[in-house]
Amino acid sequence: MLLLTCLQPLPCLSLPPAQDVPEEILRTEVILGGRSPVDGKPLSASEYEELEAELTESRFQPEIKGDIQQLIFLLQIRKLIKTIIPFY
């Protein structure tokens, strides 16, 4: 008798509640809100797009002196040579 009571199926407690939205549906949802990369404030999709456009416009290539550019170039060549000849 004890053996029969142990073999009875128990209710499954590991399933999520019925009112939860399945993960498969959540993955297909389009996210319309975002956070600002500058300060982390919540933004709508249009505000996020405006901020991204503003940030890409404000980015510029900094002016580097000629001797520093040449030094960077030589360091890049040195790095390339070290990959080809590691013991050099």
PDB file of C-alpha atoms in Angstrom:
ATOM      1  CA  MET A   1       0.000   0.000   0.000  1.00  0.00           C
ATOM      2  CA  LEU A   2       2.825   2.364   0.850  1.00  0.00           C
ATOM      3  CA  LEU A   3       4.428   1.630  -2.494  1.00  0.00           C
ATOM      4  CA  LEU A   4       1.260   2.599  -4.362  1.00  0.00           C
ATOM      5  CA  THR A   5       1.022   5.956  -2.610  1.00  0.00           C
ATOM      6  CA  CYS A   6       4.622   6.789  -3.540  1.00  0.00           C
ATOM      7  CA  LEU A   7       4.040   6.058  -7.215  1.00  0.00           C
ATOM      8  CA  GLN A   8       1.080   8.405  -7.638  1.00  0.00           C
ATOM      9  CA  PRO A   9       1.788  11.331  -9.967  1.00  0.00           C
ATOM     10  CA  LEU A  10       2.316  14.625  -8.231  1.00  0.00           C
ATOM     11  CA  PRO A  11       1.233  17.973  -9.635  1.00  0.00           C
ATOM     12  CA  CYS A  12       3.967  19.612 -11.633  1.00  0.00           C
ATOM     13  CA  LEU A  13       5.242  22.631  -9.723  1.00  0.00           C
ATOM     14  CA  SER A  14       7.995  23.687 -12.115  1.00  0.00           C
ATOM     15  CA  LEU A  15       5.724  24.950 -14.887  1.00  0.00           C
ATOM     16  CA  PRO A  16       5.238  28.725 -15.169  1.00  0.00           C
ATOM     17  CA  PRO A  17       1.860  30.231 -14.341  1.00  0.00           C
ATOM     18  CA  ALA A  18      -0.696  30.216 -17.160  1.00  0.00           C
ATOM     19  CA  GLN A  19      -0.821  34.037 -17.334  1.00  0.00           C
ATOM     20  CA  ASP A  20       2.916  34.328 -18.174  1.00  0.00           C
ATOM     21  CA  VAL A  21       3.762  35.222 -21.769  1.00  0.00           C
ATOM     22  CA  PRO A  22       5.886  32.495 -23.407  1.00  0.00           C
ATOM     23  CA  GLU A  23       9.501  33.321 -24.201  1.00  0.00           C
ATOM     24  CA  GLU A  24       8.989  32.528 -27.889  1.00  0.00           C
ATOM     25  CA  ILE A  25       6.448  35.333 -28.164  1.00  0.00           C
ATOM     26  CA  LEU A  26       8.630  37.761 -26.214  1.00  0.00           C
ATOM     27  CA  ARG A  27      11.542  37.157 -28.596  1.00  0.00           C
ATOM     28  CA  THR A  28       9.442  38.182 -31.606  1.00  0.00           C
ATOM     29  CA  GLU A  29       8.190  41.430 -30.069  1.00  0.00           C
ATOM     30  CA  VAL A  30       9.539  44.620 -31.582  1.00  0.00           C
ATOM     31  CA  ILE A  31      11.167  46.766 -28.911  1.00  0.00           C
ATOM     32  CA  LEU A  32       9.925  50.328 -29.302  1.00  0.00           C
ATOM     33  CA  GLY A  33      11.768  51.881 -26.394  1.00  0.00           C
ATOM     34  CA  GLY A  34      15.418  52.187 -25.615  1.00  0.00           C
ATOM     35  CA  ARG A  35      17.892  53.758 -23.257  1.00  0.00           C
ATOM     36  CA  SER A  36      20.141  56.672 -23.975  1.00  0.00           C
ATOM     37  CA  PRO A  37      23.782  55.652 -24.469  1.00  0.00           C
ATOM     38  CA  VAL A  38      24.781  58.971 -22.907  1.00  0.00           C
ATOM     39  CA  ASP A  39      22.959  58.969 -19.571  1.00  0.00           C
ATOM     40  CA  GLY A  40      20.784  55.823 -19.541  1.00  0.00           C
ATOM     41  CA  LYS A  41      17.412  57.600 -19.546  1.00  0.00           C
ATOM     42  CA  PRO A  42      14.499  55.779 -21.213  1.00  0.00           C
ATOM     43  CA  LEU A  43      13.763  57.082 -24.729  1.00  0.00           C
ATOM     44  CA  SER A  44      11.104  56.437 -27.333  1.00  0.00           C
ATOM     45  CA  ALA A  45      12.138  55.047 -30.711  1.00  0.00           C
ATOM     46  CA  SER A  46      12.047  58.460 -32.418  1.00  0.00           C
ATOM     47  CA  GLU A  47      14.029  60.140 -29.627  1.00  0.00           C
ATOM     48  CA  TYR A  48      16.597  57.336 -29.754  1.00  0.00           C
ATOM     49  CA  GLU A  49      16.963  57.730 -33.524  1.00  0.00           C
ATOM     50  CA  GLU A  50      17.421  61.509 -33.194  1.00  0.00           C
ATOM     51  CA  LEU A  51      20.052  61.045 -30.491  1.00  0.00           C
ATOM     52  CA  GLU A  52      21.945  58.463 -32.568  1.00  0.00           C
ATOM     53  CA  ALA A  53      21.918  60.807 -35.589  1.00  0.00           C
ATOM     54  CA  GLU A  54      23.187  63.658 -33.420  1.00  0.00           C
ATOM     55  CA  LEU A  55      25.972  61.521 -31.949  1.00  0.00           C
ATOM     56  CA  THR A  56      27.150  60.288 -35.359  1.00  0.00           C
ATOM     57  CA  GLU A  57      27.212  63.841 -36.714  1.00  0.00           C
ATOM     58  CA  SER A  58      29.304  65.087 -33.797  1.00  0.00           C
ATOM     59  CA  ARG A  59      31.951  62.380 -34.191  1.00  0.00           C
ATOM     60  CA  PHE A  60      34.970  63.552 -36.115  1.00  0.00           C
ATOM     61  CA  GLN A  61      38.452  62.359 -36.901  1.00  0.00           C
ATOM     62  CA  PRO A  62      40.895  64.127 -34.610  1.00  0.00           C
ATOM     63  CA  GLU A  63      43.825  65.949 -36.157  1.00  0.00           C
ATOM     64  CA  ILE A  64      47.098  64.127 -35.485  1.00  0.00           C
ATOM     65  CA  LYS A  65      50.494  65.655 -36.059  1.00  0.00           C
ATOM     66  CA  GLY A  66      52.546  64.216 -38.917  1.00  0.00           C
ATOM     67  CA  ASP A  67      55.340  62.849 -36.742  1.00  0.00           C
ATOM     68  CA  ILE A  68      52.853  61.028 -34.508  1.00  0.00           C
ATOM     69  CA  GLN A  69      51.092  59.585 -37.581  1.00  0.00           C
ATOM     70  CA  GLN A  70      54.442  58.313 -38.843  1.00  0.00           C
ATOM     71  CA  LEU A  71      55.208  56.770 -35.446  1.00  0.00           C
ATOM     72  CA  ILE A  72      51.831  55.000 -35.422  1.00  0.00           C
ATOM     73  CA  PHE A  73      52.485  53.708 -38.938  1.00  0.00           C
ATOM     74  CA  LEU A  74      55.909  52.378 -37.930  1.00  0.00           C
ATOM     75  CA  LEU A  75      54.427  50.660 -34.876  1.00  0.00           C
ATOM     76  CA  GLN A  76      51.804  48.992 -37.074  1.00  0.00           C
ATOM     77  CA  ILE A  77      54.540  47.752 -39.428  1.00  0.00           C
ATOM     78  CA  ARG A  78      56.508  46.460 -36.421  1.00  0.00           C
ATOM     79  CA  LYS A  79      53.431  44.614 -35.173  1.00  0.00           C
ATOM     80  CA  LEU A  80      52.961  43.050 -38.623  1.00  0.00           C
ATOM     81  CA  ILE A  81      56.592  41.925 -38.745  1.00  0.00           C
ATOM     82  CA  LYS A  82      56.297  40.422 -35.237  1.00  0.00           C
ATOM     83  CA  THR A  83      53.347  38.305 -36.373  1.00  0.00           C
ATOM     84  CA  ILE A  84      55.368  36.988 -39.306  1.00  0.00           C
ATOM     85  CA  ILE A  85      58.684  36.603 -37.445  1.00  0.00           C
ATOM     86  CA  PRO A  86      57.808  36.168 -33.746  1.00  0.00           C
ATOM     87  CA  PHE A  87      61.392  35.925 -32.472  1.00  0.00           C
ATOM     88  CA  TYR A  88      62.478  39.210 -34.088  1.00  0.00           C
TER      89      TYR A  88
END
